[in-house]
Coordinates of C-alpha atoms in Angstrom, one line a residue:
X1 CA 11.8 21.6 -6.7
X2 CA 10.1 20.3 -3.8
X3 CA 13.0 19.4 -1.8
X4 CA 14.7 22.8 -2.1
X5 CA 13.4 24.3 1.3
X6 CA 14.4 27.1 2.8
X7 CA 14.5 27.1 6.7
X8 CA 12.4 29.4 8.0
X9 CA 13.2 32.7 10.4
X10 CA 11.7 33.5 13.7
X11 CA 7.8 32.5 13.7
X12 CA 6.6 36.4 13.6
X13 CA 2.9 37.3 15.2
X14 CA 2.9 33.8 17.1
X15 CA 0.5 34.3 20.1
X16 CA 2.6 32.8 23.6
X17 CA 2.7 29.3 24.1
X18 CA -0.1 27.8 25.9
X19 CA 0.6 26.1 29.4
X20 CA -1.0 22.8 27.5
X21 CA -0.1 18.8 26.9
X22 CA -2.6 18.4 24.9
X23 CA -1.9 16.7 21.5
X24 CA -5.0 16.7 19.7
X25 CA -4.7 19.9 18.2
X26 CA -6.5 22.0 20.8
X27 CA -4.7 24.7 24.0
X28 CA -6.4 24.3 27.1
X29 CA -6.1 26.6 30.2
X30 CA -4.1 26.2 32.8
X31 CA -6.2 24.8 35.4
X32 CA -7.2 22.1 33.2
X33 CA -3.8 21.2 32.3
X34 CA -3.4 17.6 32.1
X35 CA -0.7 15.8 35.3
X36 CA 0.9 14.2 33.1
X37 CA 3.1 14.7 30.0
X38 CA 4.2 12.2 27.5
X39 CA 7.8 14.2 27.0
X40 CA 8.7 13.9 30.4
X41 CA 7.7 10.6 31.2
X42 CA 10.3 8.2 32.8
X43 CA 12.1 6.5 29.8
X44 CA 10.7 2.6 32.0
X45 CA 7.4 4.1 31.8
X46 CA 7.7 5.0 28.4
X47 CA 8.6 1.7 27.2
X48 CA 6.0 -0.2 28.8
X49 CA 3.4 2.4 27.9
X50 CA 4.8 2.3 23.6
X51 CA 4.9 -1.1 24.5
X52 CA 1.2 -1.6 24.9
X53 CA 0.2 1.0 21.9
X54 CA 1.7 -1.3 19.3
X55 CA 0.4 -4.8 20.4
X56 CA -2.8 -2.9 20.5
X57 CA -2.1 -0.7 16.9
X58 CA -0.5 -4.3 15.5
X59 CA -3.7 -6.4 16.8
X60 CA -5.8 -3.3 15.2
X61 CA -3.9 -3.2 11.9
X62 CA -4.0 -6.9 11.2
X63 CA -7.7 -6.8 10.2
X64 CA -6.1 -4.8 6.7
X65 CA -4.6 -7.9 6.1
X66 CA -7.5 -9.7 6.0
X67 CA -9.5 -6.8 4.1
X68 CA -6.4 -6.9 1.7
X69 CA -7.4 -10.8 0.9
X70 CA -10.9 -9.7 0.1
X71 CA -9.9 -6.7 -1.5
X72 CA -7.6 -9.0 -3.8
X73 CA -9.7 -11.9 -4.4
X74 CA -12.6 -9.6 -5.1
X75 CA -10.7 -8.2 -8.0
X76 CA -8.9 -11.1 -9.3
X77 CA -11.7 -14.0 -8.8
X78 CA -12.5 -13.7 -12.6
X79 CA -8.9 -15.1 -13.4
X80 CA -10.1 -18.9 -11.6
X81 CA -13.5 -17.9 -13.2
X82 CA -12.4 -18.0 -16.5
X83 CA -11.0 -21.6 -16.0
X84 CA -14.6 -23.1 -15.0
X85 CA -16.6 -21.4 -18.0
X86 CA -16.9 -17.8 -17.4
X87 CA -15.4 -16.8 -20.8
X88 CA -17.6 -19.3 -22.5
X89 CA -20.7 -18.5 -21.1
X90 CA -20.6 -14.6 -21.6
X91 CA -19.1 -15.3 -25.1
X92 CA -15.7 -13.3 -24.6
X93 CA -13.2 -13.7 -26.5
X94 CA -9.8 -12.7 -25.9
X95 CA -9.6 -9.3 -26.0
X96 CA -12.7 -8.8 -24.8
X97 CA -11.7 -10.7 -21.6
X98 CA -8.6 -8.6 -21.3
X99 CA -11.2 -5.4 -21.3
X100 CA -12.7 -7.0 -18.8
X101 CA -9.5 -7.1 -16.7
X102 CA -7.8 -3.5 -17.4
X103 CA -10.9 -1.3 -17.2
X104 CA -11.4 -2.0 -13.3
X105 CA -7.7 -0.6 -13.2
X106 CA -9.2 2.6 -15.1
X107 CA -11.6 3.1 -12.1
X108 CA -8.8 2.8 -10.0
X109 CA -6.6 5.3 -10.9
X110 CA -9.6 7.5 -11.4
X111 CA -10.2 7.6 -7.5
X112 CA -7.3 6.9 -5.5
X113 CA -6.0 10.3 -5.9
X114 CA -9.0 12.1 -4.7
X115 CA -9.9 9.2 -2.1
X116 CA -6.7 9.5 -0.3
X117 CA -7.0 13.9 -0.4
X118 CA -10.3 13.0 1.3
X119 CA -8.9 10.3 3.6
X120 CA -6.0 12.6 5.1
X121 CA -8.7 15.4 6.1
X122 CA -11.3 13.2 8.1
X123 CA -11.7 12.2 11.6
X124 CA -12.5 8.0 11.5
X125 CA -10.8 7.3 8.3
X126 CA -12.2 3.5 9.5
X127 CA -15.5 4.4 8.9
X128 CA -14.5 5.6 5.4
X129 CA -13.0 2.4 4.3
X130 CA -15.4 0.4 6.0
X131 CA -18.3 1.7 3.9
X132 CA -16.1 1.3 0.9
X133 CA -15.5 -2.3 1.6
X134 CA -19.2 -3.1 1.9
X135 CA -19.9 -1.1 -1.5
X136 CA -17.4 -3.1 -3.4
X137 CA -18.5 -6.8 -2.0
X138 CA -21.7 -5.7 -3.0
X139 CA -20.8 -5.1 -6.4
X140 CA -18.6 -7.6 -7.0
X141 CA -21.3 -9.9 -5.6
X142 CA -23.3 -8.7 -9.0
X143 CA -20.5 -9.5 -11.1
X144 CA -22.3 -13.0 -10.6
X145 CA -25.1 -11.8 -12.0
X146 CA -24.2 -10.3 -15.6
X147 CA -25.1 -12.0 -19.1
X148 CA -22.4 -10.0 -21.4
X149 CA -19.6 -8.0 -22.3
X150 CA -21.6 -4.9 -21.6
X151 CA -22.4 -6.2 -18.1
X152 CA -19.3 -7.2 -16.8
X153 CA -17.4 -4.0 -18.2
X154 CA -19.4 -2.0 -15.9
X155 CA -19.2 -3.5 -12.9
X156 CA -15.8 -4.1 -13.4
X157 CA -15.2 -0.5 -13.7
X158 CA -17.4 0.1 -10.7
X159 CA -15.7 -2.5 -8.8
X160 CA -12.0 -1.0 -9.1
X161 CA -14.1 2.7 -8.5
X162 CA -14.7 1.7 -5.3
X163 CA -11.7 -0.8 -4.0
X164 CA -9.5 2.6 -4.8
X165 CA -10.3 3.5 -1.2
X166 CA -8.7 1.2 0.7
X167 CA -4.7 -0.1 -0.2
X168 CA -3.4 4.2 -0.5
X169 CA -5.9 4.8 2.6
X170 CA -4.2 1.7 4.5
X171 CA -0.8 2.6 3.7
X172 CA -1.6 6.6 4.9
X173 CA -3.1 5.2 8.3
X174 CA -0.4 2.9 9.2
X175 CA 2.4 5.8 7.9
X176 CA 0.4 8.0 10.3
X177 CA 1.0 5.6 13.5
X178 CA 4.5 3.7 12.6
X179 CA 7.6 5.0 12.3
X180 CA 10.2 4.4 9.6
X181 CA 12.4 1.6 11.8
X182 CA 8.8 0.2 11.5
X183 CA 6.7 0.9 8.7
X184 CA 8.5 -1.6 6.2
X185 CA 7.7 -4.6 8.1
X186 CA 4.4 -3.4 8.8
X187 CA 3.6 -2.9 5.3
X188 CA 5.0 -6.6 4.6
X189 CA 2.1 -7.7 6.9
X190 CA -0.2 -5.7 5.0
X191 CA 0.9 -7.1 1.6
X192 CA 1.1 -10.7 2.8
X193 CA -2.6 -10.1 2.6
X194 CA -2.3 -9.8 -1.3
X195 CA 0.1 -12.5 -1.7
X196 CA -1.8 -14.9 0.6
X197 CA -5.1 -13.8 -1.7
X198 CA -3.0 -15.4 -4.7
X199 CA -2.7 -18.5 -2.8
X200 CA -6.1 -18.5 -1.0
X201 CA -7.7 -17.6 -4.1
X202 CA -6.5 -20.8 -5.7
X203 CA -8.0 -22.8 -2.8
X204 CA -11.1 -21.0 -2.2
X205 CA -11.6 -21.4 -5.8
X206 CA -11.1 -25.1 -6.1
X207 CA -13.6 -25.4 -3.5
X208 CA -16.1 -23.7 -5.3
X209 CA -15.4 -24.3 -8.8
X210 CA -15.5 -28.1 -8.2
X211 CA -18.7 -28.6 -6.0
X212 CA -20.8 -25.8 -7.0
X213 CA -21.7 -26.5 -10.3
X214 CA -25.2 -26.3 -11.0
X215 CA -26.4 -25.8 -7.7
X216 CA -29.8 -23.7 -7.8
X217 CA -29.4 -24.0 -11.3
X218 CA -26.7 -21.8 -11.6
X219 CA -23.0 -22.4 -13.0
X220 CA -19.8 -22.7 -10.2
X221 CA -18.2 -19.3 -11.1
X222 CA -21.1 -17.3 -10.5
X223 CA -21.0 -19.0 -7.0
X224 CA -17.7 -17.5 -6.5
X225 CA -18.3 -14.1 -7.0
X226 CA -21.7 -14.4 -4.6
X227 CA -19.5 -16.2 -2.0
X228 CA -17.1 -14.0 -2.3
X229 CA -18.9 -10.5 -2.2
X230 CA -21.0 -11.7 1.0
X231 CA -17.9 -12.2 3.1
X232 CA -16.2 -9.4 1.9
X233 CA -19.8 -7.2 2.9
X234 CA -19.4 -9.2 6.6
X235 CA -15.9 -8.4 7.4
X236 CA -17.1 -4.9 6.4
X237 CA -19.3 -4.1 9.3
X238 CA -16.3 -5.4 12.0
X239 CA -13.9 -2.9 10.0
X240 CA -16.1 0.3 11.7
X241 CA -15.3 -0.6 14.9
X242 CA -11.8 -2.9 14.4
X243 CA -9.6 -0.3 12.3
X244 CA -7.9 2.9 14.1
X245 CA -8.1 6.4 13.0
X246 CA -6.0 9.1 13.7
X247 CA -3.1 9.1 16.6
X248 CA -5.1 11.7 18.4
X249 CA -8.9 10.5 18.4
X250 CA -8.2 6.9 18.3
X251 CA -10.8 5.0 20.2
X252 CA -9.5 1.6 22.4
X253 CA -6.1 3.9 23.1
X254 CA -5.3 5.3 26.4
X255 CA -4.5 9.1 26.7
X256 CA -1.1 8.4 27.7
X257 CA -0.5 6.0 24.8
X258 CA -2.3 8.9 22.3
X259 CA 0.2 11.4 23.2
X260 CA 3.2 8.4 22.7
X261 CA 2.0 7.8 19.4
X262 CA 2.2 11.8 18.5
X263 CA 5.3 11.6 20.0
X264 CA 7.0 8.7 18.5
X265 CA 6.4 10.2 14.9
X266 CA 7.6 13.7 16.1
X267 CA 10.7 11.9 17.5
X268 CA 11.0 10.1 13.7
X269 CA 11.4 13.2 11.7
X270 CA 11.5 16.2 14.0
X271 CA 8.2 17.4 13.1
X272 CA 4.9 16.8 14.0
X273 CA 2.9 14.6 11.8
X274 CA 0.0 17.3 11.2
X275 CA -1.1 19.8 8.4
X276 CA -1.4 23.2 8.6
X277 CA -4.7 24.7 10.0
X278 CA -4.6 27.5 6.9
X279 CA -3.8 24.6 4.1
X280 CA -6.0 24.7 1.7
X281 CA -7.8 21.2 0.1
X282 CA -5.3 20.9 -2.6
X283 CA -2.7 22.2 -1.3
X284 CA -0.9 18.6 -0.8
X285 CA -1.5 17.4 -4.2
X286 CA 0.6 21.1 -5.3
X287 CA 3.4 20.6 -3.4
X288 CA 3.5 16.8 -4.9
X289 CA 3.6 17.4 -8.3
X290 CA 6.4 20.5 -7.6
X291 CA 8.4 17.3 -6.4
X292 CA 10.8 15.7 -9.7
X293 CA 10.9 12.8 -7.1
X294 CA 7.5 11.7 -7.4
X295 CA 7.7 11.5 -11.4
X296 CA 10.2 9.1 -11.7
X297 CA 8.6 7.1 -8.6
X298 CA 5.5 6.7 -10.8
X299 CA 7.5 5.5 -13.3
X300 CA 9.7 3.2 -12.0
X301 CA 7.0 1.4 -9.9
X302 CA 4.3 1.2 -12.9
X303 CA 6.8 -0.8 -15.0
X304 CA 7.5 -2.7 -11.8
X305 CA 3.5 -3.4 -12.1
X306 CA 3.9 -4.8 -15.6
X307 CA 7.1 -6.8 -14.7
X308 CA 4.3 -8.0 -12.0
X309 CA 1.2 -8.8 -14.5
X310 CA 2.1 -12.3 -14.5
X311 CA 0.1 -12.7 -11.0
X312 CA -3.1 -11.8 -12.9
X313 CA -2.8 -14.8 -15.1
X314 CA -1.1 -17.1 -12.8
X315 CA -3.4 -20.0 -13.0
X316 CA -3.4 -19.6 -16.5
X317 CA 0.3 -20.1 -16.6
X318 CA 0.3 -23.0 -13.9
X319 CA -1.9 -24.4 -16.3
X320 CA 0.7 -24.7 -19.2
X321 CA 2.6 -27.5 -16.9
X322 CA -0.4 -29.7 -18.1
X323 CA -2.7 -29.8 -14.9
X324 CA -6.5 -29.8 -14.8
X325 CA -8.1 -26.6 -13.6
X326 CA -8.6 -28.4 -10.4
X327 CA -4.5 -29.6 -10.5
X328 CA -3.8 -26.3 -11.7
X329 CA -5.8 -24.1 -9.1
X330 CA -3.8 -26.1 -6.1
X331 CA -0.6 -26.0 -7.8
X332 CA -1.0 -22.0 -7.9
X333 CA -0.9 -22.0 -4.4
X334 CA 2.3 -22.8 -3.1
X335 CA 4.9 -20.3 -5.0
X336 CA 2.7 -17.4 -3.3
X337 CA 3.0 -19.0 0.3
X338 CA 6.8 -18.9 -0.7
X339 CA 6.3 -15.2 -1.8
X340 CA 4.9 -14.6 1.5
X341 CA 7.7 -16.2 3.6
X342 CA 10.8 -14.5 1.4
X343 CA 9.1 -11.1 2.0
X344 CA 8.5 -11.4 5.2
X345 CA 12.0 -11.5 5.8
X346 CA 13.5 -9.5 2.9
X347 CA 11.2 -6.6 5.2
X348 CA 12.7 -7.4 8.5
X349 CA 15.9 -7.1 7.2
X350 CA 15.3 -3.5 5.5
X351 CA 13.7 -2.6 8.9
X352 CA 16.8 -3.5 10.4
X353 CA 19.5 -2.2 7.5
X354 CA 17.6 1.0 6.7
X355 CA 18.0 0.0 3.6
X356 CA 16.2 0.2 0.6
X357 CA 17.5 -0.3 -2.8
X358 CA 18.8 -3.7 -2.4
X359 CA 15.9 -5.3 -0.7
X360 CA 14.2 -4.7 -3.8
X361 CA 16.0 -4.5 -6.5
X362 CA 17.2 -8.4 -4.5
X363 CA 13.6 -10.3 -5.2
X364 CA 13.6 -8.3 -8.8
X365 CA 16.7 -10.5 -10.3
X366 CA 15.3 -13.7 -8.2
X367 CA 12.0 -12.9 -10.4
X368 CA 14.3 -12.6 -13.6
X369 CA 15.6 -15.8 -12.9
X370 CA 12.1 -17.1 -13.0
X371 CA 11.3 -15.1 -16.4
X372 CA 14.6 -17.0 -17.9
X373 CA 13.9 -20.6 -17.0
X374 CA 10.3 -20.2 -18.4
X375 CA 11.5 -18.6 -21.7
X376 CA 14.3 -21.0 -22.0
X377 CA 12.3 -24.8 -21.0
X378 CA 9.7 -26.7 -21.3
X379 CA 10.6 -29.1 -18.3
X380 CA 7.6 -28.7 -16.1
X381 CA 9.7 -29.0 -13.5
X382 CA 12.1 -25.8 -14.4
X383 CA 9.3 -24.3 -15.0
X384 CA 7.6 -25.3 -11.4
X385 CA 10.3 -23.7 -10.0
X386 CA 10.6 -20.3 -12.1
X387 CA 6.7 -19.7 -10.9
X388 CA 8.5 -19.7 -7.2
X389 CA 11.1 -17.0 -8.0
X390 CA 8.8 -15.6 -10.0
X391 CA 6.3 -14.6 -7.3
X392 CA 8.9 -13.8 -4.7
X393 CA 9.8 -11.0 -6.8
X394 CA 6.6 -9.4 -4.5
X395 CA 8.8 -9.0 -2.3
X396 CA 10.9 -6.0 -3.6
X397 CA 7.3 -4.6 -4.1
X398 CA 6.6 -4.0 -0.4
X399 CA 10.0 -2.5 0.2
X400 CA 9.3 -0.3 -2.7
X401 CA 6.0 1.3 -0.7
X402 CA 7.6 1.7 2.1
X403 CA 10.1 3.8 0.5
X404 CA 7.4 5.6 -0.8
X405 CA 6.6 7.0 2.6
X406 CA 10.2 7.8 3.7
X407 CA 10.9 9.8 0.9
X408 CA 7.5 12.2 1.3
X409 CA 7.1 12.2 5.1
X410 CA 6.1 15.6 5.5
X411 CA 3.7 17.1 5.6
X412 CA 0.6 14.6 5.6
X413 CA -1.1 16.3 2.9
X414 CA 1.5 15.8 0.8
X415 CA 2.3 12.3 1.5
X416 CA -1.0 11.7 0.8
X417 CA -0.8 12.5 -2.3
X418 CA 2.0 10.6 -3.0
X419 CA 0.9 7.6 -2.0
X420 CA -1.8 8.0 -4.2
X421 CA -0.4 8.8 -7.2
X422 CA 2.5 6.8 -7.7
X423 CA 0.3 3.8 -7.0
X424 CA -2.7 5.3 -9.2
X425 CA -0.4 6.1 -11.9
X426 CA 1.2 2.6 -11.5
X427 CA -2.1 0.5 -12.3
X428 CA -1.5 1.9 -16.0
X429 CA 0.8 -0.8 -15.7
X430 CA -2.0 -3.3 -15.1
X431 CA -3.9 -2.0 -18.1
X432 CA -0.7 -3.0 -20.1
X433 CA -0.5 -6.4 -18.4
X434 CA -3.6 -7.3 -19.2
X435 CA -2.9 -7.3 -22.7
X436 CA 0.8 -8.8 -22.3
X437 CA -0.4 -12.0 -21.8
X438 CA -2.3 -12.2 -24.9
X439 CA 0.9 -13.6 -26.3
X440 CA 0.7 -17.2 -26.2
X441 CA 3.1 -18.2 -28.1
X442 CA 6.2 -20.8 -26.9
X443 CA 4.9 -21.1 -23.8
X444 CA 4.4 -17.1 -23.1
X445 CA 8.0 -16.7 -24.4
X446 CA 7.5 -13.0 -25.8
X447 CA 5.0 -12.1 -23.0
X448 CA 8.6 -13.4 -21.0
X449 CA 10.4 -11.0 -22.8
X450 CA 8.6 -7.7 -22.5
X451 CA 8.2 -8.6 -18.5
X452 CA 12.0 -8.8 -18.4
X453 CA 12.4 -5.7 -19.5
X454 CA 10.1 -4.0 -17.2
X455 CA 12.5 -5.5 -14.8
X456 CA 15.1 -3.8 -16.1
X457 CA 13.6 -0.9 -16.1
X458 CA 12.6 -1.0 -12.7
X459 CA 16.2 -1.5 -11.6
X460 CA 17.4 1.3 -13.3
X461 CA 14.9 3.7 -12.1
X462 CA 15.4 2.5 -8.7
X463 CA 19.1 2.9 -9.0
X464 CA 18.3 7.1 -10.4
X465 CA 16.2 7.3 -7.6
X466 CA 18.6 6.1 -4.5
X467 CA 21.3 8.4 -6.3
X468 CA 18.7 11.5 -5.8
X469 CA 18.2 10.4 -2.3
X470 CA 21.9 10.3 -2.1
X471 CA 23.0 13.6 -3.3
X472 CA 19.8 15.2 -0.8
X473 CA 21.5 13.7 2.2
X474 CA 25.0 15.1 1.2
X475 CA 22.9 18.5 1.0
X476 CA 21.5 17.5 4.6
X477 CA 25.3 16.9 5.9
X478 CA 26.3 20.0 4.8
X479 CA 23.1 22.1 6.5
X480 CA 21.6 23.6 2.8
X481 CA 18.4 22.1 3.2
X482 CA 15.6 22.0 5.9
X483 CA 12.0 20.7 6.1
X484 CA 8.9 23.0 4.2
X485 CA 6.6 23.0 6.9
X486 CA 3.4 25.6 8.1
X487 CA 3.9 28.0 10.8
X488 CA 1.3 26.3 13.1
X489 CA 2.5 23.2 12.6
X490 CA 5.8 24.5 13.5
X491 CA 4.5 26.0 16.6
X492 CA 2.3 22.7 17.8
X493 CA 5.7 20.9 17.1
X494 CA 7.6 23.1 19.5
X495 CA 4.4 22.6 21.9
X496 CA 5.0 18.6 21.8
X497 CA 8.8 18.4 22.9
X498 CA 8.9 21.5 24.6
X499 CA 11.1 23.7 22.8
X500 CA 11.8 26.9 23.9
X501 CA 11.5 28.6 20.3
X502 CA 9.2 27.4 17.0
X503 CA 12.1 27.5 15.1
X504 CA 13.4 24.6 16.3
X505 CA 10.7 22.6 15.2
X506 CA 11.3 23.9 11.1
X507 CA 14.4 22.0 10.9
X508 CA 14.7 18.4 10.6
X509 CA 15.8 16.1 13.4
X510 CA 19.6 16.1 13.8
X511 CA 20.8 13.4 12.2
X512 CA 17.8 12.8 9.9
X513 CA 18.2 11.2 6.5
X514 CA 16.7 9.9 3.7
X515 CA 16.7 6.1 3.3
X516 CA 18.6 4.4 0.4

């Protein structure tokens, strides 16, 4: 199992230490050895120096947000689409539509696995997501352009293909510079990007929908997707010189605050935050699937995804209150602005508890609340409010990545992998959801039903999953376990705090545990 880890004995045939500070994975000699060390600085130094890395890494980082929007609306524009004619006019019916939907989620889960192997072992991971971005505007500005089923299958399919790159590869690069008294709130910022899309998109598509009509001879929703794609292919080229890379080749960082941001995620776990020299390409995705932890991850957070399929169809359900599709489009906007705010906080608070269960199985019975009042009324205004609790139920979502990264810290590789596959294997849950929908139904009442019991499914995995944790730190308490980690790494870990033995440097942090 991959959390039974035996602690390693003295590091045998282990050249001297070098007299080196350097961090970026490199010995230097001695009379190049650089003044100034980030372990010994003087703690008022340090503060002002970690100080200035995150209002730069924060400043950096917020462009993902904004990529996050595009990312989103690129994918889900077809749902406003639909309301203006798109259906219609490439004579889909129903299932066909929902095709439509899930088979993007097919290229999805096809390439975040790889993408994110790939991602972990380059040097400008920006660069990598940057082209990404501008391949999937581009295609998603064709999506404008198709005439059938055939068509818009395949760029669909394309479309999710590409976008694969970027949420697991975002989530890697900020677990890579953020520690975990940080990374929860950080991630809320991230995802604020995807619940601000459900809102924007709304607008945006308003906008479009209702002035675009004909122009150049050409029907409003196929303006959206051209929009659309075009500013998604602009923020693209900023991204290659915006985004950060890696804590030790970062450009717009100083060398002091390099080494601080090595340090600071030695200082989280005890180990440094690198892979071994000698580990092989898939070595990271082996020591994943030897982990039981990761399988019920993947399950509880891809019926968490179904339990979530509503926001796919949102305006569709707005419009049962009896709104226009303008009315409708505008009235989708302000439970996600809600979402927003609630999760905003509900991460805070977990950033301050260290605590994880709660803050998300919290927004999961808010958004069962929600599921209720719809299946139980037809009062629009019930069921107003039940699309509020409904889509703060995001917020247990974001708290449910983060966790993600606490529980699979080390070794990159390996976290990685997880990252990747729990969310790859979870967008099986938006094939599902695609068809849930299709029951219409009493208002959605059955489609209700099966989302209700994702959420109760969710819980319960959730629940197993803290108890796991739970029993691993007893194990911790009690000294029986210790971190898997390669003998170099051990060795450049020793090298970064100074240690007078390896060794010290195989075993976790005093006082390190899981988070629950």
């Amino acid at each position: 199992m991959g959390d039974e880890i035996t602690r390693a004995g003295p590091a045998q045939g282990l050249a001297p230490k070098q007299n080196t500070e350097n961090l970026e994975h490199s010995t230097a000699p001695e009379t190049t050895r650089p003044t100034f060390a980030a372990s010994s600085m003087e703690p008022a130094h340090r503060v002002r120096v970690e100080k200035s890395l995150k209002r730069k890494l924060d400043a950096r980082c917020s462009l993902f947000v904004v990529i996050y929007i595009l990312n989103y609306l690129d994918r889900n524009n077809i749902a406003a689409a639909r309301l203006k004619g798109l259906q219609s006019d490439l004579n889909l019916d129903d299932t066909q539509y929902s095709t439509c939907l899930s088979i993007l989620y097919v290229g999805y889960i096809l390439m975040q696995v790889p993408s994110n192997m790939f991602i972990n072992r380059i040097e400008r991971p920006s660069l990598y997501i940057a082209c990404a971005m501008l391949l999937w505007g581009l295609i998603s500005t064709l999506t404008g352009n198709t005439q059938n089923f055939t068509g818009m299958v395949l760029v669909r399919f394309f479309l999710g293909f590409i976008e694969a790159a970027f949420l697991p590869g975002a989530l890697l690069i900020q677990s890579k510079w953020y520690t975990r008294r940080e990374l929860t709130m950080r991630n809320a910022i991230l995802f604020c990007g995807n619940i601000i899309s459900n809102a924007f998109s709304a607008l945006v598509g308003a906008g479009v929908l209702s002035n675009m009509q004909g122009v150049l001879g050409h029907a409003a929703w196929r303006w959206l997707f051209w929009i659309e794609g075009a500013a998604t292919m602009a923020i693209a080229i900023s991204a290659a010189f915006i985004l950060p890379d890696l804590p030790h080749n970062s450009r717009g960082f100083t060398e002091e605050e390099r080494e601080v941001a090595q340090l600071r995620m030695l200082e989280d776990v005890g180990e440094a935050d690198v892979d071994g020299e000698n580990q092989g390409i898939f070595d990271g995705l082996i020591m994943a699937v030897k982990d039981v932890k990761i399988y019920l991850m993947m399950l509880t957070f891809t019926a968490y995804v179904v339990g979530l399929s509503f926001n796919a169809f949102f305006p569709t359900l707005t419009e049962t209150l009896g709104f226009d599709y303008v009315g409708t489009l505008l009235m989708s906007s302000p439970p996600w602005v809600f979402s927003c705010i609630v999760s905003l906080f509900n991460a805070w608070h977990a950033d301050k508890t260290q605590e994880k269960f709660w803050h998300i199985t919290g927004p999961i019975l808010g958004g069962l609340v929600g599921f209720v009042i719809s299946m139980s009324t037809l009062n629009v205004a019930a069921r107003y409010v039940a699309l509020f609790l409904q889509a703060s139920s995001y917020a247990g979502f974001i708290v449910f990545y983060s966790w993600i990264s606490s529980s699979f810290p080390r070794p990159p590789a390996k976290r990685a992998v997880a990252l990747a596959l729990v969310n790859a294997f979870s967008q099986l849950g938006n094939v599902a959801g695609s068809y849930v929908w299709n029951l219409k139904d009493n208002g959605y009442r059955k489609s209700y039903g099966i989302v209700t019991a994702m959420f109760g499914i969710t819980i319960l995995g959730s629940l197993a999953f803290r108890a796991i944790l739970s029993n691993l730190n007893r194990k911790l308490e009690e000294g029986e376990t210790a971190w898997e980690t390669q003998p170099d790494v051990a060795a450049h870990t020793a090298e970064m705090d100074h240690l007078d033995s390896p060794d010290e440097a195989l075993r976790m942090q005093k006082g390190f545990r899981y988070l629950v």
